[in-house]
Coordinates of C-alpha atoms in Angstrom, one line a residue:
M1 CA -10.1 64.0 -69.0
K2 CA -12.5 66.5 -67.5
A3 CA -16.3 66.1 -68.5
T4 CA -15.4 70.1 -69.0
D5 CA -13.0 69.4 -72.1
D6 CA -15.5 70.3 -75.4
L7 CA -15.1 68.2 -78.4
S8 CA -15.0 71.1 -80.5
D9 CA -11.7 71.7 -79.6
R10 CA -10.4 68.6 -81.8
K11 CA -10.1 68.4 -85.2
S12 CA -10.1 64.2 -85.5
T13 CA -11.4 61.4 -83.4
D14 CA -9.3 58.5 -84.9
S15 CA -6.8 58.3 -82.3
V16 CA -8.4 58.8 -78.8
T17 CA -11.8 57.4 -77.0
L18 CA -14.1 61.0 -75.9
V19 CA -15.2 59.1 -72.9
G20 CA -15.6 61.9 -71.0
L21 CA -15.6 64.7 -73.1
Q22 CA -18.4 67.0 -73.2
V23 CA -20.2 67.1 -76.4
G24 CA -23.1 69.5 -77.3
S25 CA -25.9 69.5 -74.2
C26 CA -24.1 66.0 -73.1
T27 CA -21.2 64.4 -71.4
V28 CA -19.6 61.1 -73.1
T29 CA -20.1 58.2 -70.6
E30 CA -18.7 55.4 -72.5
L31 CA -18.0 53.9 -75.9
I32 CA -20.7 51.5 -77.2
D33 CA -19.3 50.4 -80.6
T34 CA -16.5 51.3 -83.1
G35 CA -16.7 50.2 -87.0
R36 CA -14.7 51.1 -90.1
Y37 CA -16.5 54.2 -90.2
F38 CA -17.9 55.6 -86.8
Q39 CA -17.4 55.2 -83.6
T40 CA -20.8 55.3 -81.4
Y41 CA -20.7 56.6 -77.6
L42 CA -23.5 56.8 -75.2
G43 CA -23.7 59.6 -73.5
I44 CA -25.8 61.9 -70.7
M45 CA -27.5 65.0 -71.1
R46 CA -27.9 67.8 -68.0
D47 CA -31.3 66.2 -67.1
G48 CA -30.1 63.0 -66.9
T49 CA -31.6 61.8 -70.1
R50 CA -29.1 59.7 -72.4
V51 CA -28.2 59.8 -76.0
V52 CA -26.4 58.1 -78.4
I53 CA -23.4 60.2 -80.0
K54 CA -22.0 59.6 -83.3
V55 CA -18.7 60.6 -84.9
P56 CA -17.3 60.1 -88.0
G57 CA -13.7 57.6 -87.9
A58 CA -12.7 54.5 -86.3
L59 CA -10.2 54.4 -82.9
S60 CA -6.5 53.6 -84.7
N61 CA -5.7 50.8 -81.8
I62 CA -9.1 48.8 -83.4
Q63 CA -8.0 46.4 -86.0
F64 CA -10.3 45.3 -88.7
S65 CA -10.8 42.1 -90.4
D66 CA -11.3 41.4 -94.2
S67 CA -15.6 41.0 -93.0
V68 CA -16.1 44.5 -94.9
T69 CA -16.2 42.4 -97.9
N70 CA -18.7 40.2 -96.8
A71 CA -21.9 40.4 -98.5
F72 CA -23.4 40.9 -94.7
C73 CA -21.5 43.8 -93.1
A74 CA -22.5 47.4 -94.8
G75 CA -19.8 48.9 -97.3
V76 CA -19.1 51.8 -100.2
F77 CA -19.8 50.2 -103.5
A78 CA -19.8 51.5 -107.2
C79 CA -20.7 50.2 -110.6
E80 CA -18.4 49.6 -113.3
M81 CA -19.4 48.0 -116.6
G82 CA -18.4 44.5 -115.8
G83 CA -19.7 44.8 -112.5
R84 CA -19.0 46.9 -108.8
I85 CA -15.6 47.7 -107.2
A86 CA -15.6 48.5 -103.3
V87 CA -14.3 52.5 -102.9
D88 CA -12.3 53.9 -100.4
V89 CA -14.3 56.7 -99.1
P90 CA -13.1 58.6 -96.0
A91 CA -15.0 58.6 -93.2
E92 CA -16.0 62.3 -92.9
S93 CA -18.1 61.7 -96.2
I94 CA -19.5 58.9 -95.6
F95 CA -21.1 60.1 -92.3
L96 CA -21.9 63.6 -93.8
A97 CA -24.0 61.6 -96.2
Q98 CA -25.5 60.0 -93.6
L99 CA -26.6 62.8 -91.2
T100 CA -27.7 64.7 -93.9
R101 CA -30.2 61.7 -94.7
L102 CA -31.7 61.9 -91.2
L103 CA -32.4 65.7 -91.8
E104 CA -34.3 65.4 -95.1
V105 CA -37.4 63.7 -93.2
N106 CA -39.7 64.3 -89.8
H107 CA -41.0 60.6 -89.1
K108 CA -42.1 58.9 -85.9
S109 CA -40.0 55.6 -87.1
L110 CA -37.0 57.6 -88.1
V111 CA -34.3 57.6 -85.5
A112 CA -33.5 61.8 -85.2
V113 CA -30.9 64.3 -84.8
L114 CA -31.7 66.1 -81.6
E115 CA -27.6 68.2 -82.3
S116 CA -24.9 68.1 -84.8
S117 CA -21.5 70.0 -85.2
N118 CA -19.4 69.6 -88.3
T119 CA -16.6 72.9 -86.2
G120 CA -13.9 70.9 -85.6
C121 CA -15.1 67.6 -84.8
Q122 CA -17.9 66.2 -87.0
W123 CA -20.6 64.8 -84.6
F124 CA -24.4 64.5 -83.9
S125 CA -26.4 63.0 -81.2
M126 CA -29.7 60.9 -81.3
P127 CA -32.1 59.3 -79.1
F128 CA -31.1 56.6 -77.4
I129 CA -33.7 53.6 -78.0
D130 CA -34.6 51.1 -75.5
G131 CA -34.8 48.8 -77.2
K132 CA -33.5 44.9 -79.8
S133 CA -33.0 45.3 -83.4
L134 CA -35.0 43.0 -85.5
R135 CA -32.1 40.6 -85.5
D136 CA -32.4 40.1 -81.9
S137 CA -35.5 38.7 -82.3
I138 CA -35.2 35.8 -84.6
T139 CA -36.9 32.9 -82.3
S140 CA -38.7 29.8 -83.3
D141 CA -42.2 31.3 -83.8
F142 CA -42.2 33.3 -86.8
S143 CA -44.4 36.3 -86.1
L144 CA -45.0 39.2 -88.8
H145 CA -46.2 41.9 -86.4
S146 CA -42.7 43.3 -86.6
F147 CA -42.6 43.4 -90.6
Y148 CA -46.7 44.6 -90.4
D149 CA -45.4 47.5 -88.7
L150 CA -42.3 47.7 -90.8
A151 CA -43.7 47.6 -93.9
I152 CA -46.7 50.5 -93.3
A153 CA -43.2 52.6 -91.6
L154 CA -41.3 52.4 -95.1
Q155 CA -44.7 53.1 -96.8
E156 CA -45.0 56.6 -94.9
L157 CA -41.9 57.2 -95.5
E158 CA -41.7 56.8 -99.4
D159 CA -44.6 58.4 -99.4
L160 CA -42.6 61.7 -98.3
G161 CA -39.8 60.3 -100.7
W162 CA -37.3 58.5 -98.9
Q163 CA -36.0 55.6 -98.5
H164 CA -33.8 53.9 -96.1
L165 CA -30.7 52.5 -98.8
D166 CA -29.2 50.2 -96.1
L167 CA -32.4 48.4 -94.7
K168 CA -31.2 45.0 -93.2
P169 CA -32.2 43.5 -89.4
E170 CA -29.8 45.7 -87.4
N171 CA -31.0 48.8 -88.8
V172 CA -34.3 48.3 -87.2
L173 CA -35.3 48.2 -83.7
L174 CA -38.3 47.1 -81.7
T175 CA -39.9 49.4 -78.8
S176 CA -42.8 49.6 -76.9
E177 CA -43.8 52.6 -79.5
G178 CA -42.9 50.4 -82.7
V179 CA -40.3 50.1 -85.0
Q180 CA -37.2 52.7 -85.5
L181 CA -35.4 52.7 -88.4
I182 CA -31.1 54.0 -87.9
D183 CA -28.5 54.1 -90.3
P184 CA -29.5 55.2 -93.4
G185 CA -27.9 54.5 -96.4
Y186 CA -26.8 56.4 -99.1
H187 CA -27.0 56.7 -103.4
G188 CA -25.4 59.3 -105.1
K189 CA -22.4 61.5 -105.4
L190 CA -19.0 60.7 -102.6
A191 CA -15.7 62.2 -102.2
L192 CA -13.3 60.0 -102.7
V193 CA -9.8 59.6 -100.7
N194 CA -7.9 61.6 -103.5
G195 CA -10.6 64.4 -103.5
A196 CA -12.6 63.4 -106.6
E197 CA -16.3 62.7 -106.6
I198 CA -17.8 59.2 -107.9
E199 CA -21.2 57.7 -107.9
A200 CA -21.5 54.9 -104.7
T201 CA -23.9 53.0 -102.6
V202 CA -23.5 53.1 -99.0
T203 CA -25.2 49.7 -98.3
T204 CA -25.4 46.0 -97.3
L205 CA -24.8 44.0 -100.6
A206 CA -26.7 41.0 -99.2
Y207 CA -30.2 42.9 -98.7
N208 CA -29.3 45.5 -101.5
P209 CA -27.8 43.2 -104.3
L210 CA -28.5 46.1 -107.1
L211 CA -27.2 49.1 -105.2
Q212 CA -30.6 50.7 -106.2
P213 CA -32.8 52.3 -103.8
D214 CA -35.0 49.4 -103.1
D215 CA -35.9 49.1 -99.8
K216 CA -38.8 46.6 -101.1
L217 CA -36.2 44.3 -102.3
A218 CA -34.6 44.7 -99.0
F219 CA -37.8 43.8 -96.9
G220 CA -38.6 40.7 -98.8
L221 CA -35.4 39.6 -98.4
M222 CA -35.6 40.1 -94.4
L223 CA -38.9 38.1 -94.9
W224 CA -37.3 35.3 -96.1
E225 CA -35.0 35.4 -93.7
F226 CA -37.1 35.2 -90.7
A227 CA -39.5 33.3 -92.6
L228 CA -36.7 30.6 -92.9
G229 CA -34.3 30.8 -90.1
E230 CA -31.6 31.6 -92.4
P231 CA -30.4 33.9 -95.2
L232 CA -32.5 32.5 -98.8
S233 CA -29.0 32.4 -100.3
N234 CA -27.7 30.4 -97.7
R235 CA -31.1 27.6 -98.1
L236 CA -30.9 27.5 -102.1
R237 CA -28.0 25.4 -102.3
S238 CA -28.5 23.0 -105.0
C239 CA -30.9 23.3 -107.9
D240 CA -32.5 20.1 -108.0
L241 CA -35.9 21.4 -107.0
S242 CA -35.7 24.8 -108.7
A243 CA -38.5 25.8 -109.7
A244 CA -37.2 29.1 -111.5
G245 CA -39.3 30.3 -114.4
L246 CA -37.9 31.6 -117.8
S247 CA -38.9 35.4 -117.1
L248 CA -36.8 34.9 -114.2
C249 CA -34.0 33.3 -115.0
D250 CA -33.9 35.8 -117.8
W251 CA -33.5 38.4 -115.7
I252 CA -30.8 36.7 -113.2
N253 CA -28.8 35.4 -116.4
C254 CA -29.1 39.4 -117.5
L255 CA -28.2 40.7 -113.7
E256 CA -24.6 38.1 -114.4
T257 CA -24.2 39.2 -118.4
T258 CA -23.0 43.6 -115.9
G259 CA -21.3 41.3 -113.3
N260 CA -23.8 41.1 -110.8
F261 CA -23.7 37.8 -109.7
E262 CA -25.5 38.7 -106.0
L263 CA -28.7 37.6 -106.9
S264 CA -27.7 34.5 -108.7
Y265 CA -29.0 32.1 -106.2
F266 CA -32.7 33.0 -107.3
L267 CA -31.7 30.2 -110.4
N268 CA -32.2 27.8 -107.5
L269 CA -35.2 29.4 -105.6
Q270 CA -37.8 26.9 -104.8
K271 CA -41.6 27.2 -103.8
P272 CA -42.0 28.8 -100.0
S273 CA -44.3 25.5 -99.5
N274 CA -41.3 23.4 -99.9
L275 CA -38.9 25.5 -97.9
I276 CA -40.9 25.9 -95.1
A277 CA -43.2 23.6 -93.2
G278 CA -46.8 24.3 -93.0
C279 CA -46.1 27.3 -95.2
S280 CA -50.0 28.3 -96.3
E281 CA -50.6 29.2 -99.8
E282 CA -51.2 33.6 -98.2
L283 CA -47.6 33.0 -96.8
E284 CA -46.0 31.8 -100.2
R285 CA -47.9 34.3 -101.9
L286 CA -46.7 37.1 -99.5
L287 CA -43.0 35.9 -100.1
L288 CA -43.0 35.7 -103.7
L289 CA -44.4 39.0 -104.0
S290 CA -42.3 40.9 -101.3
V291 CA -39.3 40.0 -103.6
G292 CA -41.6 40.7 -107.1
L293 CA -42.0 37.3 -107.6
E294 CA -45.6 35.0 -108.8
L295 CA -46.2 31.5 -109.1
K296 CA -47.9 31.0 -112.5
S297 CA -48.3 27.5 -113.7
G298 CA -46.1 26.4 -111.2
M299 CA -43.4 28.1 -111.8
I300 CA -41.9 31.4 -110.1
E301 CA -41.7 34.2 -112.3
L302 CA -41.1 38.1 -112.2
R303 CA -44.4 40.0 -111.5
D304 CA -45.3 42.4 -114.4
D305 CA -44.9 45.5 -112.0
V306 CA -43.8 46.3 -108.6
A307 CA -46.0 45.6 -105.5
S308 CA -47.2 48.7 -104.0
W309 CA -46.5 48.8 -100.4
S310 CA -50.4 48.8 -99.9
E311 CA -50.3 45.4 -101.6
I312 CA -47.8 43.9 -99.7
I313 CA -49.3 45.3 -96.4
K314 CA -52.5 43.6 -97.6
S315 CA -50.8 40.6 -97.8
I316 CA -49.2 40.4 -94.4
E317 CA -53.2 41.2 -93.1
L318 CA -54.3 38.2 -95.2
V319 CA -51.6 35.8 -93.5
N320 CA -52.0 37.2 -89.7
A321 CA -56.0 36.6 -90.3
E322 CA -56.0 32.9 -91.9
S323 CA -53.4 32.6 -88.3
R324 CA -56.2 33.0 -86.2
L325 CA -58.5 30.9 -88.0

């Protein structure tokens, strides 16, 4: 294929790599990744600027395992009486939903769409972000700096009426200019393979277990994961030292009656100071606050109200101030 080939002449990207094709103002140079729903490529603009191109569909010769059912993998889910189900949605529907969401708001911490097309083969391009993901930044030295920047960005986006909906460490990039959010999720109507529409959520269950627009819970679960060095669900194997109070247990039991067992491990929840060596009172408060909980008479209970981003940011500031003493 020559670089002068135009992607707009194609109707599908399922069967062939796009390397060497001209896509909008750039030439595709290499395949970065292929998943169940998207292919992602690196491209070069005429002035040498690097960009990322995303197109719907997987390469036909790529085989996927059942790992998509893993709670830490993104998927499409619908709620039904008695639980939730994974639904089969065309990649083009998910692609269009993500593109639409990226175009809903303009913010310095949200990756921008440079060019896009729905003519022939669908695609859109984004700036190439030179930075590592929050997932790649896990170290033995826990730092709240990135979470502070992330909380401010999420507060500003919420003020604009926008939530990410698939917040997870892989979708938060750390750059010299601050955090960058990529690959937002979706909550709303999606077309199924048979043409029918269904209310569905494109997200990752481990961080959005309630299948609701709730970036704060996802933020809190990530915060716990980084403070512990592993997902909270992995740490809570036993309820021997559980400090789950009555209101927390009632809430989890209510979720289970509707078929939602994603947060059942909260029944084994212990005070952060029992899980993290050297955990201060301020850090303990922050970790509980971030997932809508608080200590009452030594037990972990549901908060009476939902914490605001301002409250979370202030709590992070107090932990940082404490660590400098």
